[in-house]
PDB file of C-alpha atoms in Angstrom:
ATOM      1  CA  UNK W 221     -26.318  -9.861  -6.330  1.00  0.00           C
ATOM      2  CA  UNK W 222     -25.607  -9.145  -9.702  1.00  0.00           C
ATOM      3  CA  UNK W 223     -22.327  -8.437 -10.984  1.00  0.00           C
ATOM      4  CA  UNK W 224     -19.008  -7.635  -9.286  1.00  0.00           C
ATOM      5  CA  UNK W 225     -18.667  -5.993  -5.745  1.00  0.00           C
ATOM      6  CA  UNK W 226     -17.554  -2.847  -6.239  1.00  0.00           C
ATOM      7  CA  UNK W 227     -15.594  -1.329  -3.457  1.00  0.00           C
ATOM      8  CA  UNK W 228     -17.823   1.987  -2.289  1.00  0.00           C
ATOM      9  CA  UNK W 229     -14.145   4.366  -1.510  1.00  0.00           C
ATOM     10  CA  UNK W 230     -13.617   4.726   2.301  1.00  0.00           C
ATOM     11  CA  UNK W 231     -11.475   7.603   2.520  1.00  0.00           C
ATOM     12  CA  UNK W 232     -12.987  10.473   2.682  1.00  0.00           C
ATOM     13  CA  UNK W 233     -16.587   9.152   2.882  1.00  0.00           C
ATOM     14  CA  UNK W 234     -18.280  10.749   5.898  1.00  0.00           C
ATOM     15  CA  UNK W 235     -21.973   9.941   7.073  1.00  0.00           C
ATOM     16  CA  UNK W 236     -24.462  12.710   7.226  1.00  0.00           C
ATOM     17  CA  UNK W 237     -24.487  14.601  10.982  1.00  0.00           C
ATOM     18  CA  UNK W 238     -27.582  15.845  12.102  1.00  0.00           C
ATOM     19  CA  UNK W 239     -28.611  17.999  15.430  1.00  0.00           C
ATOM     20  CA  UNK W 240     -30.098  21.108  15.061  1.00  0.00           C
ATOM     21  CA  UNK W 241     -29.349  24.370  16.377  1.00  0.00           C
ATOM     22  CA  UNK W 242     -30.804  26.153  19.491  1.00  0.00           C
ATOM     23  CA  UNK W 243     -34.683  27.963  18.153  1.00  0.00           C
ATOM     24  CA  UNK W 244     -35.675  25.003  16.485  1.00  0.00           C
ATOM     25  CA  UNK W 245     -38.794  24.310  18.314  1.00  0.00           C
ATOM     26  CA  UNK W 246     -37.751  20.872  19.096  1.00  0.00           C
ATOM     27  CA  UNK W 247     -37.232  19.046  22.161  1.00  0.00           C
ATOM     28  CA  UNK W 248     -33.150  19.157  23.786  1.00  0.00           C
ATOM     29  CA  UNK W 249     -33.804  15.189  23.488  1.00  0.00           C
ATOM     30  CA  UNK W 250     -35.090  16.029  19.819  1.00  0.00           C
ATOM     31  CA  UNK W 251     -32.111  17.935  18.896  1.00  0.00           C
ATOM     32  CA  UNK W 252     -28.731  16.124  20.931  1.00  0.00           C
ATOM     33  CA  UNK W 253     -25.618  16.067  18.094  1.00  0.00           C
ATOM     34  CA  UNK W 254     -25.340  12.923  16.366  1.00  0.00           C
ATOM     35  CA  UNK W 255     -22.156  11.848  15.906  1.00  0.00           C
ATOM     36  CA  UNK W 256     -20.673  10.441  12.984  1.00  0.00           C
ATOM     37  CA  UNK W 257     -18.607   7.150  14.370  1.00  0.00           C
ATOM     38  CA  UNK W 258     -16.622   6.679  11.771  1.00  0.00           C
ATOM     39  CA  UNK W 259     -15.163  10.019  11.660  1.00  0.00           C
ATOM     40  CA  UNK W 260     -15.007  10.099  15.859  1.00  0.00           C
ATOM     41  CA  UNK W 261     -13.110   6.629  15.493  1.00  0.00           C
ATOM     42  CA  UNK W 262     -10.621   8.489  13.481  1.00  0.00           C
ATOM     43  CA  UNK W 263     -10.506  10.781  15.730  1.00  0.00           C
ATOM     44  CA  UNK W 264     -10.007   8.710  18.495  1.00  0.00           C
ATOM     45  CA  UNK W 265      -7.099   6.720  16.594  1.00  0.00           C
ATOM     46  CA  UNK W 266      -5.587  10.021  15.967  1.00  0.00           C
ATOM     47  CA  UNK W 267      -5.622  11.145  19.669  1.00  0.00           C
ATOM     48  CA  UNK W 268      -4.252   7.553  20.516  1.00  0.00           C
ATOM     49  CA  UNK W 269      -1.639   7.695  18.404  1.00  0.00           C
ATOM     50  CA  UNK W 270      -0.798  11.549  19.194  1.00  0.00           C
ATOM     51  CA  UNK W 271      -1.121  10.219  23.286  1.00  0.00           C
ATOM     52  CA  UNK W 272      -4.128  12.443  23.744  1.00  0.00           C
ATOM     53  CA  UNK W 273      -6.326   9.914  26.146  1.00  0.00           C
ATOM     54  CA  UNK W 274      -8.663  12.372  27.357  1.00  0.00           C
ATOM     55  CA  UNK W 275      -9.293  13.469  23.688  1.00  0.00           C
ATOM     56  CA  UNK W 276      -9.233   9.707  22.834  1.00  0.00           C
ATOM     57  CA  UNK W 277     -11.990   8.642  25.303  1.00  0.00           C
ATOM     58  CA  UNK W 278     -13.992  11.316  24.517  1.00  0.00           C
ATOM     59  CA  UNK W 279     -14.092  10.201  20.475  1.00  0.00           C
ATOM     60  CA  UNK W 280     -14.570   6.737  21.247  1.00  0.00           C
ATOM     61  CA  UNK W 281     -17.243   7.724  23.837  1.00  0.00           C
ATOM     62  CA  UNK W 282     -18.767   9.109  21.171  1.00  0.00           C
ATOM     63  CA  UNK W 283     -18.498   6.110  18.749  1.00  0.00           C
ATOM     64  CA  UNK W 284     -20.565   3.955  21.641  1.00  0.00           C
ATOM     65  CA  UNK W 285     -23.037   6.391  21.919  1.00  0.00           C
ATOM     66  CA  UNK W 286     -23.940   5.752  17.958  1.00  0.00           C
ATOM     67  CA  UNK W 287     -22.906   2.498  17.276  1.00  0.00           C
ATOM     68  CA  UNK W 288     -22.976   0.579  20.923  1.00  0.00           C
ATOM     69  CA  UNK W 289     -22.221  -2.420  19.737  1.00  0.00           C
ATOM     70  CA  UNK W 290     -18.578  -1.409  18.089  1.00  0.00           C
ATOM     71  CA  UNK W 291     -16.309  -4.157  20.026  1.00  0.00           C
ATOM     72  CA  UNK W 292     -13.813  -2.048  18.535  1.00  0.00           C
ATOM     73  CA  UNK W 293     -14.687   1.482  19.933  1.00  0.00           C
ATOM     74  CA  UNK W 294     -15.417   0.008  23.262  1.00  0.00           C
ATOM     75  CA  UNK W 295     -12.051  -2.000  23.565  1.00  0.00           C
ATOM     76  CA  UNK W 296     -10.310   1.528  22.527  1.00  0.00           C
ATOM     77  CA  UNK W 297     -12.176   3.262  25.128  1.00  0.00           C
ATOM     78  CA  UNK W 298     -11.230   1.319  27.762  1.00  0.00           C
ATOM     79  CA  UNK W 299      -7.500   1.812  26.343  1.00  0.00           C
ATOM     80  CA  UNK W 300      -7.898   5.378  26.283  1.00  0.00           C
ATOM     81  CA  UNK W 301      -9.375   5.603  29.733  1.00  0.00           C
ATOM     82  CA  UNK W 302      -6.459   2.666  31.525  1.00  0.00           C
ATOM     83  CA  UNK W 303      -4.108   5.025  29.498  1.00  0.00           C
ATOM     84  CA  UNK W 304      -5.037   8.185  30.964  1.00  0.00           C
ATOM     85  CA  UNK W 305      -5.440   6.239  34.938  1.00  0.00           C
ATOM     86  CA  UNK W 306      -9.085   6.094  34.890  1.00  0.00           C
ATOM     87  CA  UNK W 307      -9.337   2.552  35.440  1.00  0.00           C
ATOM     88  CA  UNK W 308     -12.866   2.213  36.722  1.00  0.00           C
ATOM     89  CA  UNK W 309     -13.924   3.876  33.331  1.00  0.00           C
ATOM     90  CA  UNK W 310     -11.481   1.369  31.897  1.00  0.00           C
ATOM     91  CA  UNK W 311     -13.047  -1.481  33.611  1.00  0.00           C
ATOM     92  CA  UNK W 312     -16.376  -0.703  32.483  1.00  0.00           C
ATOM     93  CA  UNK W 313     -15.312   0.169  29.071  1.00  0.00           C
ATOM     94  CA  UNK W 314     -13.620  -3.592  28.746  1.00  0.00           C
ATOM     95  CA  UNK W 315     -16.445  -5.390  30.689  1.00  0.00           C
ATOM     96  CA  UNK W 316     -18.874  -3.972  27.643  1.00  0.00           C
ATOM     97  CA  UNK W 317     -16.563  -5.721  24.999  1.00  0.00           C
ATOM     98  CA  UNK W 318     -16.315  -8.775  26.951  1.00  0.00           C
ATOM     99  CA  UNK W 319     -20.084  -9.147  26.812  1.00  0.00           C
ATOM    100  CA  UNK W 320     -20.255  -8.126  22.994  1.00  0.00           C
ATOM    101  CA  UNK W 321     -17.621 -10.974  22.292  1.00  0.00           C
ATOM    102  CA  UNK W 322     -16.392 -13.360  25.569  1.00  0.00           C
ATOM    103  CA  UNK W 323     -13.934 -14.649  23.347  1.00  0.00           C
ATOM    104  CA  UNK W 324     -12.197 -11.568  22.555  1.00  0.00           C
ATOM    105  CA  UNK W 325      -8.320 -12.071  24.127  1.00  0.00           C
ATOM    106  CA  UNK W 326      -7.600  -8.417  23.886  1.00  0.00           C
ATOM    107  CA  UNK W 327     -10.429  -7.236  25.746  1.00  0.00           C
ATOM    108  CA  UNK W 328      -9.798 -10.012  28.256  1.00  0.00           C
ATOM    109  CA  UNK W 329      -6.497  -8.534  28.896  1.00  0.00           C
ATOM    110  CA  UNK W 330      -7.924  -5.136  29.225  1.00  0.00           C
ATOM    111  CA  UNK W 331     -10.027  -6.112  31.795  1.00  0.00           C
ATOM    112  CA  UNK W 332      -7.616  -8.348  33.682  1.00  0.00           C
ATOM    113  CA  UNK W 333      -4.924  -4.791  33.510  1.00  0.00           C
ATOM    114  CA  UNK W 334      -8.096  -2.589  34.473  1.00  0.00           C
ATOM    115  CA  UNK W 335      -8.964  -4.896  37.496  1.00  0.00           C
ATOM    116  CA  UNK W 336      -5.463  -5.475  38.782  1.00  0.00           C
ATOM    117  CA  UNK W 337      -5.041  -1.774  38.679  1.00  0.00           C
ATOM    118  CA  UNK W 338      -8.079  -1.375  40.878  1.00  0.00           C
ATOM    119  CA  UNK W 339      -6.351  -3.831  43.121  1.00  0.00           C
ATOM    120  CA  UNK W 340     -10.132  -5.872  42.150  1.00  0.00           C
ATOM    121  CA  UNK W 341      -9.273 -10.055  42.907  1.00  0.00           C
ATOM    122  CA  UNK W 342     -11.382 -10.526  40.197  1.00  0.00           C
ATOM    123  CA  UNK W 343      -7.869  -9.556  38.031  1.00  0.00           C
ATOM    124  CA  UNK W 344      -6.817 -13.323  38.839  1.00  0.00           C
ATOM    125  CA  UNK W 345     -10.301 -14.401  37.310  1.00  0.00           C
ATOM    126  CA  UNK W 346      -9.280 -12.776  33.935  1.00  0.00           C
ATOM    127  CA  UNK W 347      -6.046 -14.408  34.170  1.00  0.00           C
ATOM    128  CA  UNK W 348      -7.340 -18.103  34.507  1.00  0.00           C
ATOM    129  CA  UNK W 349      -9.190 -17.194  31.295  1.00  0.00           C
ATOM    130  CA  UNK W 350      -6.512 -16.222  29.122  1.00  0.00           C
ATOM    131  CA  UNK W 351      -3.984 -19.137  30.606  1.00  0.00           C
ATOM    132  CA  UNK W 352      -6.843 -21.704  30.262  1.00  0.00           C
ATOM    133  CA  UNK W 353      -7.657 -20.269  26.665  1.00  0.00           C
ATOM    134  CA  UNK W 354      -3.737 -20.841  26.035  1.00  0.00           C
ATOM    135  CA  UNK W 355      -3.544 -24.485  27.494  1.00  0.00           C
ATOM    136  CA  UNK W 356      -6.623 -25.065  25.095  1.00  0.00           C
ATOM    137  CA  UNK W 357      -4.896 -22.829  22.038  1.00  0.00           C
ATOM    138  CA  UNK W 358      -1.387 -24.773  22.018  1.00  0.00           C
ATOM    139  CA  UNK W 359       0.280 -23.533  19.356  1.00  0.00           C
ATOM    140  CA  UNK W 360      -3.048 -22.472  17.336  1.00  0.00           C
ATOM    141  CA  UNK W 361      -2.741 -19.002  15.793  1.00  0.00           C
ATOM    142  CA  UNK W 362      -3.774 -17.309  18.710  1.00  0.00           C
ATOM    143  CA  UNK W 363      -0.728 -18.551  20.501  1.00  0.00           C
ATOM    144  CA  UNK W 364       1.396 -15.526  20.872  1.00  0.00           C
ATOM    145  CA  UNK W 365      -1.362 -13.006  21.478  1.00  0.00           C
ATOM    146  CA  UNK W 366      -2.313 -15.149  24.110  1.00  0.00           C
ATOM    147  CA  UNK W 367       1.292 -15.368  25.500  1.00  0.00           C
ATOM    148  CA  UNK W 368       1.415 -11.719  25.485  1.00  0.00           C
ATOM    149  CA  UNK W 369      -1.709 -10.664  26.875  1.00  0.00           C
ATOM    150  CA  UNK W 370      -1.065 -13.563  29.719  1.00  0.00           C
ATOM    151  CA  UNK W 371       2.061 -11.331  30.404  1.00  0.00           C
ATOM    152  CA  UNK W 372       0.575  -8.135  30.582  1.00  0.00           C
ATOM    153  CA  UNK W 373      -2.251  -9.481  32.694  1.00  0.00           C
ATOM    154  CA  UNK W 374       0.818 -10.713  35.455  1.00  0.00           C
ATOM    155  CA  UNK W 375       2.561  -7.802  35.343  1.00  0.00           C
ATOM    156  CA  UNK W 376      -0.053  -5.400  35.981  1.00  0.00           C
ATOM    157  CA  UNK W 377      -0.700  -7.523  38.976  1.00  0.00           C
ATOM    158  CA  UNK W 378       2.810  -7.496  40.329  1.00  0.00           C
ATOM    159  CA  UNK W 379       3.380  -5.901  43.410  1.00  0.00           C
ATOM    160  CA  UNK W 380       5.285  -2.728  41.338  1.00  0.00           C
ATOM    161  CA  UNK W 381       3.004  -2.347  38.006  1.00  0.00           C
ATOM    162  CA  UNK W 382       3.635  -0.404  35.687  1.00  0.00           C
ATOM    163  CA  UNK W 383       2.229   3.469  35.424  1.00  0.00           C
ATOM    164  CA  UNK W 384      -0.863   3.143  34.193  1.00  0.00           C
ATOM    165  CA  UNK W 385      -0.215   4.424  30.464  1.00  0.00           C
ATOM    166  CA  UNK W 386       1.804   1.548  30.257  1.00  0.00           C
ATOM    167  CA  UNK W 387      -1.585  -0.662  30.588  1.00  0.00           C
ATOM    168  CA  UNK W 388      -1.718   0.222  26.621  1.00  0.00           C
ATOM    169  CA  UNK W 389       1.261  -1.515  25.862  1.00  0.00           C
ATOM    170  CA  UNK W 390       2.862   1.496  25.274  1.00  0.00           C
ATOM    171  CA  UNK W 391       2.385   4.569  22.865  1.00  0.00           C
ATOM    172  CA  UNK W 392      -0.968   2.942  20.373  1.00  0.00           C
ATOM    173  CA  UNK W 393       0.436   3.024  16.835  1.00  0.00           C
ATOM    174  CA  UNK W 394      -2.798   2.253  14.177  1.00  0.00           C
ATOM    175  CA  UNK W 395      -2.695   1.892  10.880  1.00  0.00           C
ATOM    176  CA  UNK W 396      -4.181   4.895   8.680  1.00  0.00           C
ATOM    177  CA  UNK W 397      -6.471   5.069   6.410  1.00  0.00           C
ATOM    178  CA  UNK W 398      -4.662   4.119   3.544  1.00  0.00           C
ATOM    179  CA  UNK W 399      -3.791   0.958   5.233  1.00  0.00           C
ATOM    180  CA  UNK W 400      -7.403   0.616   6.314  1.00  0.00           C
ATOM    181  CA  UNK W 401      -8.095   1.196   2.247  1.00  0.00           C
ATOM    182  CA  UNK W 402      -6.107  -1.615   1.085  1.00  0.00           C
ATOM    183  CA  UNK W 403      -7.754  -4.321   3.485  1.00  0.00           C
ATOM    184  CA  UNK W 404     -10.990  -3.340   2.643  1.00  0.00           C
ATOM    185  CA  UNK W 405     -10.326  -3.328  -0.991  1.00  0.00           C
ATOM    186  CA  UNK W 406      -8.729  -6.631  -0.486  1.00  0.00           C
ATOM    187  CA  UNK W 407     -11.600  -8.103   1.085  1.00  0.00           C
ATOM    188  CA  UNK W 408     -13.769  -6.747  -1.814  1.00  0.00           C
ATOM    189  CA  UNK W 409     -11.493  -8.695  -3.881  1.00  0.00           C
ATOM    190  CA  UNK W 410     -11.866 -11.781  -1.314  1.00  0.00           C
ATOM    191  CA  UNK W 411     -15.524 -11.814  -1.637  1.00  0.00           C
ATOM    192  CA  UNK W 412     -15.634 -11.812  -5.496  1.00  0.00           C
ATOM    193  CA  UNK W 413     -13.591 -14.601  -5.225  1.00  0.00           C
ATOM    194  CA  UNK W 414     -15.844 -16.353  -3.119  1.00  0.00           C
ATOM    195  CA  UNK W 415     -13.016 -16.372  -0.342  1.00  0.00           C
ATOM    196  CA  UNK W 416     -15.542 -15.473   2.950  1.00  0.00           C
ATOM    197  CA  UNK W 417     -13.345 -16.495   5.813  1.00  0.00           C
ATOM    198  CA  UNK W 418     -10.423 -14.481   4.100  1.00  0.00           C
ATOM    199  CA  UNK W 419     -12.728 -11.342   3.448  1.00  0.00           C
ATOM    200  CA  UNK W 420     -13.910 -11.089   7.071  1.00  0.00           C
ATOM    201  CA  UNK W 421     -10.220 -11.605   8.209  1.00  0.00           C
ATOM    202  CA  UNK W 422      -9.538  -8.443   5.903  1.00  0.00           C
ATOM    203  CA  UNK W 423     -12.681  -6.920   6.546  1.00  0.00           C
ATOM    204  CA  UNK W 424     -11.861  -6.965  10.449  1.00  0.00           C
ATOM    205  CA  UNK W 425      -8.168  -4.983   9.846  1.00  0.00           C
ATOM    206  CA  UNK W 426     -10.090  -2.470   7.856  1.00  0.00           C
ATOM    207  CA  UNK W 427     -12.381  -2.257  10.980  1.00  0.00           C
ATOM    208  CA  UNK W 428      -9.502  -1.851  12.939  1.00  0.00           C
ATOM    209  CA  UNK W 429      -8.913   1.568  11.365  1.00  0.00           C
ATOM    210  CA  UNK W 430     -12.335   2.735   9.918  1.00  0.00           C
ATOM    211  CA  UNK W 431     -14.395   1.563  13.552  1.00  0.00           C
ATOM    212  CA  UNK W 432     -18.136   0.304  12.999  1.00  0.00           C
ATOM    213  CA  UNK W 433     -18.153   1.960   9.069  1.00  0.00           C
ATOM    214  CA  UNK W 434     -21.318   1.072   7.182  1.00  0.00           C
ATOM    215  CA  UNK W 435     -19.811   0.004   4.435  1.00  0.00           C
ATOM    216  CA  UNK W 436     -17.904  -2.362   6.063  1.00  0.00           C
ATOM    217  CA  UNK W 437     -20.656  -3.618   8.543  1.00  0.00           C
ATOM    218  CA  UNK W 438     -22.657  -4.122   4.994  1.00  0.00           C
ATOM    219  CA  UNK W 439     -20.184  -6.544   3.470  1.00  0.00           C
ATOM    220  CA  UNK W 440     -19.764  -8.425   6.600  1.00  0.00           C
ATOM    221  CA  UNK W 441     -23.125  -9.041   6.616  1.00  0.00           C
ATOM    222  CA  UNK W 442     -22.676 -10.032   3.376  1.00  0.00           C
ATOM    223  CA  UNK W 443     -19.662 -12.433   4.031  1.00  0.00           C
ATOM    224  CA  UNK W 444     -21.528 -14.483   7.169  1.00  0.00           C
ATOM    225  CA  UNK W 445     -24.846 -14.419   4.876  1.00  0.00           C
ATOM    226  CA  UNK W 446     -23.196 -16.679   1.895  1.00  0.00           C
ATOM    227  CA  UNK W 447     -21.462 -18.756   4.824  1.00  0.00           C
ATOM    228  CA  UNK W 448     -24.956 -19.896   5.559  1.00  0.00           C
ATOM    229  CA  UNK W 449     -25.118 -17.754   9.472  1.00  0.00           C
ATOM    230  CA  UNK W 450     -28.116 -16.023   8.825  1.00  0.00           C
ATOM    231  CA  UNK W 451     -28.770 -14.747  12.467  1.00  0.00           C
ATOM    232  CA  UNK W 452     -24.919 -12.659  12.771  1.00  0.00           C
ATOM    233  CA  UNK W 453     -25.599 -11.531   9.021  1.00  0.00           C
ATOM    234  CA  UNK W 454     -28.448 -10.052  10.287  1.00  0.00           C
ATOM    235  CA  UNK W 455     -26.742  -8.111  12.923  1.00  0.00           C
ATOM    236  CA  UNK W 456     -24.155  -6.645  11.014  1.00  0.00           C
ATOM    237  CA  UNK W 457     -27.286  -5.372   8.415  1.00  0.00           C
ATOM    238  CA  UNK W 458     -28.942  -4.235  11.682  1.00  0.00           C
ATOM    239  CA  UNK W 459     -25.915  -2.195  12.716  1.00  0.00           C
ATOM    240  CA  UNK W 460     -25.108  -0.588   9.811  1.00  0.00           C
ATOM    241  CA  UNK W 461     -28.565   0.633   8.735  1.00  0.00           C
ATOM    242  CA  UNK W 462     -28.968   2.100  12.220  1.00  0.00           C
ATOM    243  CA  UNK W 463     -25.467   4.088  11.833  1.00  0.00           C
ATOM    244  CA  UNK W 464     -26.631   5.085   8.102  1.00  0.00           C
ATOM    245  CA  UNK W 465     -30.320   3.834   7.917  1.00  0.00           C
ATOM    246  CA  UNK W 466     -30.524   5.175   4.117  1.00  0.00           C
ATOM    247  CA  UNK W 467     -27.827   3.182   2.823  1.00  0.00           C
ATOM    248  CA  UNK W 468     -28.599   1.377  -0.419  1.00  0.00           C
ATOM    249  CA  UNK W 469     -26.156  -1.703  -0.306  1.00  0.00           C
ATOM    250  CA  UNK W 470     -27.138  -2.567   3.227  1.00  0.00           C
ATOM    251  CA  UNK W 471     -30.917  -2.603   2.423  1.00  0.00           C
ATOM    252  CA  UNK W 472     -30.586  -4.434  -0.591  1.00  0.00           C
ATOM    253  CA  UNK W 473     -28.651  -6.731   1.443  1.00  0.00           C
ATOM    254  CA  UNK W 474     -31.132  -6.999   4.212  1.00  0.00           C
ATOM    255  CA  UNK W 475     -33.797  -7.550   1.332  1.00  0.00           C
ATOM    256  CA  UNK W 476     -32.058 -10.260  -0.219  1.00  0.00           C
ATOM    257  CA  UNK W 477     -31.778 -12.267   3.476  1.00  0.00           C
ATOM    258  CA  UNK W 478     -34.644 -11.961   3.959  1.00  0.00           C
ATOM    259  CA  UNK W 479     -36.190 -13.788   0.530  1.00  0.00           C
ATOM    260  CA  UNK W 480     -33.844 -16.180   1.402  1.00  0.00           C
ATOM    261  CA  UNK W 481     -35.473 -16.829   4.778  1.00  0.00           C
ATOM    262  CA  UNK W 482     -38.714 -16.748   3.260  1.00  0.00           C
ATOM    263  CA  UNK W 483     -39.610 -13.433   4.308  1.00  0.00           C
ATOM    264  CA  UNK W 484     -41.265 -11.748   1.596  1.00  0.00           C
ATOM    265  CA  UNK W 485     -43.512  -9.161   3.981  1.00  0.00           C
ATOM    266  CA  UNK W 486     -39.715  -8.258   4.654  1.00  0.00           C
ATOM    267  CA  UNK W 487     -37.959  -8.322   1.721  1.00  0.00           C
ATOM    268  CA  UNK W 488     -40.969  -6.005   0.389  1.00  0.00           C
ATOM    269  CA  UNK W 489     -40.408  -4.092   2.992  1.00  0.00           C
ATOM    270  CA  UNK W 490     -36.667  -3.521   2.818  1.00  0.00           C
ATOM    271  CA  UNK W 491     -37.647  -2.536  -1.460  1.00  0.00           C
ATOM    272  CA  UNK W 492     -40.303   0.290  -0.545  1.00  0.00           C
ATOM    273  CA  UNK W 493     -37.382   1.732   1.098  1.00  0.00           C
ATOM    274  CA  UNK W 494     -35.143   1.582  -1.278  1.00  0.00           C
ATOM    275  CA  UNK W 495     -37.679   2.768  -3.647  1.00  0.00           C
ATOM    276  CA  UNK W 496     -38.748   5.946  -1.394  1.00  0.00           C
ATOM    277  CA  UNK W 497     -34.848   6.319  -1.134  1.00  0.00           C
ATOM    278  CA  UNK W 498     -33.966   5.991  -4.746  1.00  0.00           C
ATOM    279  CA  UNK W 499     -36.768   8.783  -5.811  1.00  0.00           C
ATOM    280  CA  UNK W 500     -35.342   7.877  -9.631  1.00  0.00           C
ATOM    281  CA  UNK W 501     -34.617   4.457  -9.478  1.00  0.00           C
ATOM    282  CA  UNK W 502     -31.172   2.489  -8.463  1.00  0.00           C
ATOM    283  CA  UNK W 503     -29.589  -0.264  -9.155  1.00  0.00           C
ATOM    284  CA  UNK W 504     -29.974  -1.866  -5.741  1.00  0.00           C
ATOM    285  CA  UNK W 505     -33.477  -1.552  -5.838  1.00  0.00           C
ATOM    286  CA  UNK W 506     -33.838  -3.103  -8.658  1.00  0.00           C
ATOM    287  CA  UNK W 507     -31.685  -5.907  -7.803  1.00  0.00           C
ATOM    288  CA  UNK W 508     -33.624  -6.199  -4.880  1.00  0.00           C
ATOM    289  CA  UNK W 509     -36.641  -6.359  -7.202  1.00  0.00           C
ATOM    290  CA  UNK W 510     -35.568  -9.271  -9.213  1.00  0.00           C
ATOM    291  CA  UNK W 511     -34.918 -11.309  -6.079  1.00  0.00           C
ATOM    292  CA  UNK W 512     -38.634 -10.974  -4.924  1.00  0.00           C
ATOM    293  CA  UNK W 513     -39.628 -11.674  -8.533  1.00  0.00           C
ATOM    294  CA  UNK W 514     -38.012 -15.004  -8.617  1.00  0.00           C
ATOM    295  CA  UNK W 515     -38.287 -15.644  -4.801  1.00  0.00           C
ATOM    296  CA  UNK W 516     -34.529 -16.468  -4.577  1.00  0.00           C
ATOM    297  CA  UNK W 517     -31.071 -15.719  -5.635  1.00  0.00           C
ATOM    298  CA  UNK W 518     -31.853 -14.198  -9.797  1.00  0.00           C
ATOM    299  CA  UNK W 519     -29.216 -16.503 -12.084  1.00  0.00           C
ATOM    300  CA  UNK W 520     -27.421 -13.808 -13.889  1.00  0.00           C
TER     301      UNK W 520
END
């Protein structure tokens, strides 16, 4: 990559929506609304934060639908849906993030709450977890949001739990998108820097109030791809490019992994995309050019 990162400007940024409307001549299944997850995850924090759980679901519903691998959106679901006393939905919603990452503590606890309100045994399972995670954590970082999830776990299993909006932890209170600005600029920053563990740490809080956003997914892919993990750079390329599959930075990306794995059917792949997408020419495919050129990483 030549150059400085340049942070791409979140706010405001939406993906293009497609769906047609009825006397198309195509198919229902040709024509269903595509949502744009970023903007439903807004919408979603929104309703959360306004205590709107059936409006809440529904946005993050919509997030899975597009991006089904958003730990994120599915976590929130399951919130929305404990919140509102739908706890099988909940339980379903939190057993999806569990698979996407079984070391996730807060969707742990969301299960273990979803279960116990179901009166499920299988409550006591997610509770072993999350104390034998703590025994294990001692005082690592993870120490308190262990503690507290451990708590929340046992009281939703007491004999008296609390209502079931109280499974939340209360009223949901995100950050906006200002906040969600400054972490991702920060990780920008990070990454320039050559700081990768402390850009995905800031990459995940702007995550935490953009959802599954391209741009982000893109320089997470990024991050794990100069940390040598070639296979979970990979997915995060994968994900964004199927949320916005004409994004430049992400294909460039994807281009330049793959010359590094010695893929250059790929990588030349990945540039007659760019190319067909950049009908005039862009910087990324160019970029992307040089790399296949040289067969590695250009020296600038």
């Amino acid at each position: 990559m030549a150059g400085a990162i340049l942070s791409l400007g979140l706010t405001g940024q939406a993906l293009s929506a497609g769906g047609g409307g009825g006397g198309g001549g195509e198919m229902p299944s040709m024509s269903a609304p595509t949502y744009d997850p970023a903007a439903e995850y807004a919408k979603g924090v929104a309703a959360m934060n306004a205590q709107d759980y059936k409006a809440a679901a529904r946005a993050f519903d919509h997030v899975t639908q597009v991006a089904p691998t958003s730990l994120e959106a599915w976590r929130l679901l399951g919130a929305a849906y404990a919140a509102s006393g739908d706890q099988k939905r909940a339980r379903r919603a939190y057993e999806r993030a569990v698979k996407l990452s079984p070391d996730d503590i807060a969707s742990h606890q969301g299960l273990g709450q979803a279960l116990a309100g179901l009166k499920d045994p299988k409550a006591q399972g997610e509770l072993d977890w999350l104390k034998a995670r703590a025994t294990a954590c001692g005082t690592c970082v993870d120490a308190a949001a262990l503690k507290a999830a451990i708590d929340a776990v046992q009281s939703a299993m007491a004999p008296a739990p609390a209502p079931a909006a109280a499974l939340t932890g209360g009223p949901m209170l995100f950050a906006g998108p200002a906040a969600g600005d400054a972490a991702y600029v920060q990780a920008v920053s990070l990454i320039n820097q050559h700081r990768y563990d402390d850009a995905l740490a800031a990459l995940g809080q702007a995550r935490q109030a953009f959802g599954p956003h391209p741009d982000i997914l893109t320089y997470q892919g990024y991050a794990w791809r100069k940390k040598g993990a070639f296979d979970r750079a990979e997915t995060y390329y994968r994900q964004a490019l199927a949320i916005a599959p004409e994004h430049r930075g992400a294909t460039e990306y994807y281009g330049e992994l793959k010359v590094e794995r010695g893929d250059m059917a790929g990588a030349r792949a990945m540039l007659a995309r760019l190319d067909h997408i950049c009908a005039y020419g862009c910087a990324e495919a160019e970029e992307l050019r040089r790399w296949i050129d040289v067969g590695h990483e250009p020296r600038s």
